[in-house]
Short mmCIF file of C-alpha atoms in Angstrom, two decimals:
data_model
loop_
_atom_site.label_atom_id
_atom_site.label_comp_id
_atom_site.label_asym_id
_atom_site.label_seq_id
_atom_site.Cartn_x
_atom_site.Cartn_y
_atom_site.Cartn_z
CA UNK A 1 4.85 -25.07 -5.25
CA UNK A 2 1.28 -24.60 -4.14
CA UNK A 3 0.15 -25.67 -0.47
CA UNK A 4 -3.31 -25.88 0.17
CA UNK A 5 -4.13 -25.52 3.94
CA UNK A 6 -7.44 -25.09 5.76
CA UNK A 7 -5.60 -23.61 8.92
CA UNK A 8 -2.67 -21.04 8.81
CA UNK A 9 0.53 -23.18 8.57
CA UNK A 10 3.90 -21.77 10.36
CA UNK A 11 5.36 -19.76 7.79
CA UNK A 12 8.67 -20.65 6.22
CA UNK A 13 11.77 -18.37 6.75
CA UNK A 14 11.36 -16.98 3.24
CA UNK A 15 9.69 -13.65 3.00
CA UNK A 16 6.30 -13.21 1.66
CA UNK A 17 3.87 -11.33 -0.03
CA UNK A 18 0.16 -11.40 0.89
CA UNK A 19 -2.46 -11.01 -1.21
CA UNK A 20 -6.05 -10.85 0.00
CA UNK A 21 -8.76 -12.60 -2.18
CA UNK A 22 -12.42 -11.77 -2.07
CA UNK A 23 -13.77 -13.37 -5.48
CA UNK A 24 -13.90 -10.21 -7.43
CA UNK A 25 -11.94 -9.49 -10.74
CA UNK A 26 -10.01 -6.96 -8.91
CA UNK A 27 -8.66 -9.18 -6.49
CA UNK A 28 -7.42 -11.39 -9.49
CA UNK A 29 -5.58 -8.46 -10.77
CA UNK A 30 -4.23 -7.90 -7.35
CA UNK A 31 -3.01 -11.46 -7.01
CA UNK A 32 -1.12 -11.32 -10.37
CA UNK A 33 0.35 -7.93 -9.40
CA UNK A 34 1.20 -9.63 -6.20
CA UNK A 35 2.85 -12.70 -7.71
CA UNK A 36 5.06 -10.61 -10.10
CA UNK A 37 6.33 -8.50 -6.95
CA UNK A 38 6.76 -11.64 -5.02
CA UNK A 39 9.02 -13.28 -7.99
CA UNK A 40 11.07 -9.90 -8.01
CA UNK A 41 11.74 -10.17 -4.34
CA UNK A 42 12.14 -13.71 -4.21
CA UNK A 43 9.45 -14.28 -1.90
CA UNK A 44 6.60 -16.57 -1.16
CA UNK A 45 3.05 -15.51 -2.63
CA UNK A 46 0.23 -16.48 0.22
CA UNK A 47 -3.10 -15.99 -1.30
CA UNK A 48 -5.50 -15.62 1.48
CA UNK A 49 -9.41 -15.29 1.40
CA UNK A 50 -11.38 -14.85 4.97
CA UNK A 51 -14.32 -16.69 5.49
CA UNK A 52 -16.40 -14.53 8.09
CA UNK A 53 -18.03 -17.18 10.14
CA UNK A 54 -19.60 -16.26 13.92
CA UNK A 55 -22.07 -19.00 14.19
CA UNK A 56 -23.84 -19.20 17.53
CA UNK A 57 -23.41 -22.67 19.40
CA UNK A 58 -26.82 -24.51 19.45
CA UNK A 59 -27.73 -27.69 21.09
CA UNK A 60 -30.61 -28.09 18.15
CA UNK A 61 -29.36 -30.74 15.95
CA UNK A 62 -31.17 -29.42 12.74
CA UNK A 63 -29.76 -25.87 13.34
CA UNK A 64 -26.31 -27.07 14.19
CA UNK A 65 -26.28 -29.32 10.82
CA UNK A 66 -27.70 -26.25 8.64
CA UNK A 67 -24.86 -24.17 10.22
CA UNK A 68 -22.43 -26.64 9.49
CA UNK A 69 -23.68 -26.91 5.74
CA UNK A 70 -23.67 -23.28 5.25
CA UNK A 71 -20.12 -22.75 6.70
CA UNK A 72 -19.10 -25.60 4.13
CA UNK A 73 -20.41 -23.96 1.28
CA UNK A 74 -18.73 -20.61 2.45
CA UNK A 75 -15.31 -22.16 2.48
CA UNK A 76 -15.97 -24.19 -0.52
CA UNK A 77 -16.85 -20.85 -2.37
CA UNK A 78 -13.56 -19.36 -1.12
CA UNK A 79 -11.53 -22.03 -2.49
CA UNK A 80 -12.47 -21.64 -5.69
CA UNK A 81 -11.64 -18.00 -5.52
CA UNK A 82 -8.37 -18.83 -4.21
CA UNK A 83 -7.41 -21.44 -6.79
CA UNK A 84 -8.53 -19.29 -9.63
CA UNK A 85 -6.47 -16.47 -8.42
CA UNK A 86 -3.73 -18.74 -7.98
CA UNK A 87 -4.07 -20.72 -11.23
CA UNK A 88 -4.37 -17.47 -13.23
CA UNK A 89 -1.15 -15.84 -11.28
CA UNK A 90 0.67 -19.04 -12.12
CA UNK A 91 -0.22 -18.81 -15.73
CA UNK A 92 1.37 -15.40 -15.95
CA UNK A 93 4.50 -15.82 -13.35
CA UNK A 94 5.16 -19.28 -14.02
CA UNK A 95 8.01 -19.21 -11.43
CA UNK A 96 6.04 -17.76 -8.38
CA UNK A 97 5.91 -19.96 -5.30
CA UNK A 98 2.10 -19.95 -4.25
CA UNK A 99 0.55 -20.62 -0.87
CA UNK A 100 -3.21 -20.98 -1.16
CA UNK A 101 -5.38 -20.68 2.42
CA UNK A 102 -9.11 -20.26 3.18
CA UNK A 103 -9.05 -19.04 6.98
CA UNK A 104 -11.54 -17.99 9.16
CA UNK A 105 -11.97 -14.83 11.41
CA UNK A 106 -12.32 -11.28 10.96
CA UNK A 107 -10.81 -10.20 7.55
CA UNK A 108 -8.58 -7.19 8.82
CA UNK A 109 -7.31 -8.93 11.72
CA UNK A 110 -6.37 -12.34 9.85
CA UNK A 111 -4.69 -10.08 6.93
CA UNK A 112 -3.41 -8.19 9.92
CA UNK A 113 -1.52 -10.98 11.45
CA UNK A 114 -0.30 -12.11 8.02
CA UNK A 115 1.21 -8.66 7.63
CA UNK A 116 3.39 -9.39 10.84
CA UNK A 117 5.58 -11.70 8.65
CA UNK A 118 5.25 -10.33 5.15
CA UNK A 119 7.10 -7.60 3.37
CA UNK A 120 3.62 -6.37 1.75
CA UNK A 121 -0.10 -7.13 1.96
CA UNK A 122 -1.86 -6.54 -1.40
CA UNK A 123 -5.72 -6.00 -2.11
CA UNK A 124 -7.92 -5.18 -4.93
CA UNK A 125 -9.44 -1.75 -5.28
CA UNK A 126 -12.68 -0.28 -4.00
CA UNK A 127 -15.01 -2.23 -6.31
CA UNK A 128 -13.45 -5.63 -4.77
CA UNK A 129 -14.66 -3.72 -1.26
CA UNK A 130 -11.37 -3.26 0.15
CA UNK A 131 -10.62 0.53 0.07
CA UNK A 132 -13.85 1.91 -0.12
CA UNK A 133 -15.31 0.66 3.22
CA UNK A 134 -14.56 -0.09 6.59
CA UNK A 135 -12.85 -3.17 5.98
CA UNK A 136 -9.95 -1.19 4.24
CA UNK A 137 -9.82 1.18 6.80
CA UNK A 138 -9.40 -1.45 9.47
CA UNK A 139 -6.75 -3.05 7.69
CA UNK A 140 -4.59 0.25 6.89
CA UNK A 141 -4.74 0.54 10.72
CA UNK A 142 -3.78 -2.86 11.91
CA UNK A 143 -1.08 -3.75 9.12
CA UNK A 144 2.33 -3.68 10.48
CA UNK A 145 3.91 -3.88 6.57
CA UNK A 146 3.08 -1.48 3.45
CA UNK A 147 -0.43 -2.22 2.30
CA UNK A 148 -0.87 -2.20 -1.62
CA UNK A 149 -4.08 -1.17 -3.15
CA UNK A 150 -4.14 -2.48 -6.88
CA UNK A 151 -7.09 -1.32 -8.88
CA UNK A 152 -5.29 0.33 -12.08
CA UNK A 153 -1.93 -1.24 -12.97
CA UNK A 154 -1.09 1.50 -15.35
CA UNK A 155 1.96 1.08 -17.81
CA UNK A 156 4.80 2.89 -16.23
CA UNK A 157 7.31 4.67 -18.39
CA UNK A 158 10.78 2.85 -18.83
CA UNK A 159 11.87 6.14 -17.01
CA UNK A 160 8.84 6.23 -14.82
CA UNK A 161 9.33 7.10 -11.19
CA UNK A 162 8.33 5.82 -7.80
CA UNK A 163 6.06 8.84 -6.48
CA UNK A 164 5.63 9.73 -2.95
CA UNK A 165 3.72 12.23 -1.16
CA UNK A 166 5.57 14.03 1.70
CA UNK A 167 3.71 16.67 3.83
CA UNK A 168 5.97 16.72 6.89
CA UNK A 169 4.25 14.36 9.09
CA UNK A 170 5.72 11.20 10.39
CA UNK A 171 3.18 9.14 8.15
CA UNK A 172 4.95 11.29 5.22
CA UNK A 173 8.37 10.40 6.71
CA UNK A 174 7.38 6.68 6.78
CA UNK A 175 6.18 6.83 3.28
CA UNK A 176 9.33 8.20 2.06
CA UNK A 177 11.41 5.82 3.79
CA UNK A 178 9.26 3.04 1.89
CA UNK A 179 9.53 4.95 -1.39
CA UNK A 180 13.37 5.42 -1.11
CA UNK A 181 13.79 1.93 -0.81
CA UNK A 182 11.09 0.89 -3.53
CA UNK A 183 13.05 3.16 -5.97
CA UNK A 184 16.24 1.64 -5.15
CA UNK A 185 15.18 -1.70 -5.76
CA UNK A 186 13.77 -1.30 -8.85
CA UNK A 187 16.38 1.03 -10.08
CA UNK A 188 14.09 3.74 -10.77
CA UNK A 189 14.18 7.57 -9.85
CA UNK A 190 12.27 8.77 -6.97
CA UNK A 191 9.95 12.02 -7.14
CA UNK A 192 8.85 13.63 -4.02
CA UNK A 193 5.68 15.59 -4.34
CA UNK A 194 4.94 18.26 -1.78
CA UNK A 195 1.47 20.32 -1.90
CA UNK A 196 2.89 22.86 0.22
CA UNK A 197 -0.58 24.83 0.75
CA UNK A 198 -4.28 23.46 -0.27
CA UNK A 199 -6.07 26.00 2.06
CA UNK A 200 -8.83 28.04 0.23
CA UNK A 201 -8.83 31.59 0.42
CA UNK A 202 -11.08 34.21 -0.36
CA UNK A 203 -10.88 34.67 -4.30
CA UNK A 204 -10.73 38.66 -3.82
CA UNK A 205 -7.76 38.27 -1.39
CA UNK A 206 -6.09 35.80 -3.82
CA UNK A 207 -4.62 38.20 -6.60
CA UNK A 208 -3.14 40.30 -3.38
CA UNK A 209 -1.14 37.29 -2.12
CA UNK A 210 2.41 36.59 -3.80
CA UNK A 211 2.37 32.76 -3.27
CA UNK A 212 5.94 32.42 -5.32
CA UNK A 213 7.64 34.37 -2.50
CA UNK A 214 7.07 31.72 -0.43
CA UNK A 215 8.35 28.92 -2.94
CA UNK A 216 12.13 29.36 -1.71
CA UNK A 217 10.94 28.59 1.98
CA UNK A 218 8.98 25.70 1.24
CA UNK A 219 11.59 24.20 -0.81
CA UNK A 220 14.49 24.62 1.95
CA UNK A 221 12.05 23.36 4.65
CA UNK A 222 11.19 20.52 2.43
CA UNK A 223 15.16 19.79 1.55
CA UNK A 224 15.81 19.68 5.51
CA UNK A 225 13.23 17.58 6.43
CA UNK A 226 14.03 14.78 3.81
CA UNK A 227 17.76 14.97 3.88
CA UNK A 228 18.36 12.64 6.59
CA UNK A 229 16.48 9.80 4.66
CA UNK A 230 17.44 10.69 0.90
CA UNK A 231 21.04 11.04 2.29
CA UNK A 232 20.80 7.06 3.05
CA UNK A 233 20.22 6.11 -0.48
CA UNK A 234 22.80 7.96 -2.54
CA UNK A 235 22.16 5.81 -5.69
CA UNK A 236 18.75 6.90 -6.05
CA UNK A 237 18.02 9.63 -8.17
CA UNK A 238 15.63 12.07 -6.42
CA UNK A 239 13.42 14.79 -8.29
CA UNK A 240 11.15 17.40 -6.75
CA UNK A 241 7.89 18.57 -7.43
CA UNK A 242 6.42 21.42 -5.07
CA UNK A 243 3.03 23.34 -5.99
CA UNK A 244 0.13 25.06 -4.15
CA UNK A 245 -2.29 22.39 -5.17
CA UNK A 246 -4.65 20.02 -3.38
CA UNK A 247 -2.49 17.12 -2.47
CA UNK A 248 -4.55 14.24 -3.92
CA UNK A 249 -4.85 16.04 -7.16
CA UNK A 250 -1.31 16.91 -7.08
CA UNK A 251 -0.57 12.82 -6.32
CA UNK A 252 -3.26 11.50 -9.28
CA UNK A 253 -1.32 13.57 -11.78
CA UNK A 254 2.18 12.41 -10.87
CA UNK A 255 1.04 8.73 -10.69
CA UNK A 256 0.49 8.79 -14.61
CA UNK A 257 3.26 6.29 -15.77
CA UNK A 258 4.58 5.73 -12.43
CA UNK A 259 5.78 2.24 -10.84
CA UNK A 260 4.03 3.08 -7.64
CA UNK A 261 2.64 5.70 -5.43
CA UNK A 262 3.50 5.77 -1.98
CA UNK A 263 1.77 7.82 0.75
CA UNK A 264 1.36 7.93 4.63
CA UNK A 265 -1.81 6.64 6.00
CA UNK A 266 -2.30 9.60 7.83
CA UNK A 267 -1.34 13.21 7.20
CA UNK A 268 -1.00 16.53 9.08
CA UNK A 269 -4.28 17.06 11.16
CA UNK A 270 -5.39 13.58 10.46
CA UNK A 271 -5.73 11.18 13.52
CA UNK A 272 -3.46 7.68 13.14
CA UNK A 273 -6.01 5.47 14.92
CA UNK A 274 -8.13 5.66 11.32
CA UNK A 275 -5.25 4.20 9.70
CA UNK A 276 -6.30 6.15 6.25
CA UNK A 277 -6.94 9.49 6.34
CA UNK A 278 -8.99 11.64 3.83
CA UNK A 279 -6.19 12.01 1.46
CA UNK A 280 -4.88 8.67 1.52
CA UNK A 281 -8.65 7.53 0.68
CA UNK A 282 -8.72 9.72 -2.17
CA UNK A 283 -5.38 8.92 -3.84
CA UNK A 284 -6.29 5.26 -3.64
CA UNK A 285 -9.39 6.01 -5.59
CA UNK A 286 -7.63 8.69 -8.40
CA UNK A 287 -4.27 7.29 -8.63
CA UNK A 288 -3.37 5.58 -12.27
CA UNK A 289 -0.88 2.90 -10.67
CA UNK A 290 -0.76 0.88 -7.42
CA UNK A 291 -1.03 2.79 -4.24
CA UNK A 292 1.34 1.73 -1.25
CA UNK A 293 -0.38 3.11 1.92
CA UNK A 294 2.13 2.96 5.17
CA UNK A 295 -0.23 2.49 8.06
CA UNK A 296 0.60 3.97 11.69
CA UNK A 297 1.74 0.43 12.64
CA UNK A 298 4.34 -0.09 9.84
CA UNK A 299 7.13 -1.94 11.89
CA UNK A 300 9.91 -0.35 9.69
CA UNK A 301 12.32 -1.54 6.97
CA UNK A 302 12.20 -5.53 6.57
CA UNK A 303 15.11 -7.44 6.56
CA UNK A 304 15.55 -8.35 2.92
CA UNK A 305 18.15 -5.87 2.07
CA UNK A 306 16.20 -2.99 3.70
CA UNK A 307 18.11 -0.15 4.52
CA UNK A 308 16.87 2.11 7.54
CA UNK A 309 17.98 5.96 7.77
CA UNK A 310 19.31 6.79 11.13
CA UNK A 311 16.96 9.15 12.98
CA UNK A 312 19.52 11.66 13.52
CA UNK A 313 22.39 11.59 11.18
CA UNK A 314 25.21 13.04 12.25
CA UNK A 315 26.57 14.17 8.32
CA UNK A 316 23.70 13.62 6.02
CA UNK A 317 24.52 13.53 2.28
CA UNK A 318 22.98 16.35 0.37
CA UNK A 319 20.31 14.45 -2.17
CA UNK A 320 21.15 14.17 -5.83
CA UNK A 321 17.91 16.23 -6.95
CA UNK A 322 16.32 18.10 -9.77
CA UNK A 323 13.28 19.99 -9.07
CA UNK A 324 10.06 21.37 -10.57
CA UNK A 325 8.70 24.11 -8.43
CA UNK A 326 5.12 25.88 -8.68
#
């Protein structure tokens, strides 16, 4: 049931998936993906376009009248964008429960507030202006739920995994927790990808370094790092892909045929204040499936069937895993 609102209404008790609309074709695709995701979760879909309106107050009647007309035109255009996205989503997902909203303010802040009560915030890819700009960075820094960039939906294989990048950072740990829950809810395997060294070496020194000798220690350290989280989801089949490679290239390749690719907003040696570090930004551009970015303000698993792994489990279960080590 669609609801039209000029101001943000009180949220219903039902969980919500929020989709940011901007009039682009990518935003239409993102809204459709969000509708399917909301339907799968039994959640409401909130389609929101934000009108940035910061007109100065004036006592001049003609200036005030012109400003009012401009504001009205902007809101009308935004309403058309939202209606178009809602109609397209409803056609493809007839059971979707859709709320249509045109709100005013700074987009990252408005969508950030919406994230406080949402399970996911979904936006289009860089052509739509979200991931390739300061707006995408600001939203990743502000969102308190996972942020999904949908540029390429792709075609997940029947046995396709949920892929997660793990690098030993707190952001990687948060991404792993989200990925485990998504894999469980989709009855999909989880592929943990770890690029253990992307440090360039002098080409004359590379042949003298036996990188294969490091692999067992790298695998042991990774198993120890992920065991508390993996042990909380014994029903999830876990695979490992470990190689000496650039993380963005390795994750992009792993995303082919995957349901989702999950990364932390900031990895090793990256400032959490920026929301998305270099690796996350590149992955959003290169991945062949929707990318979930777990930012620094992620509030932890939600209440809709989420399972949080204990921070210091007394007896972690051994993961059920298969491995590919390079």
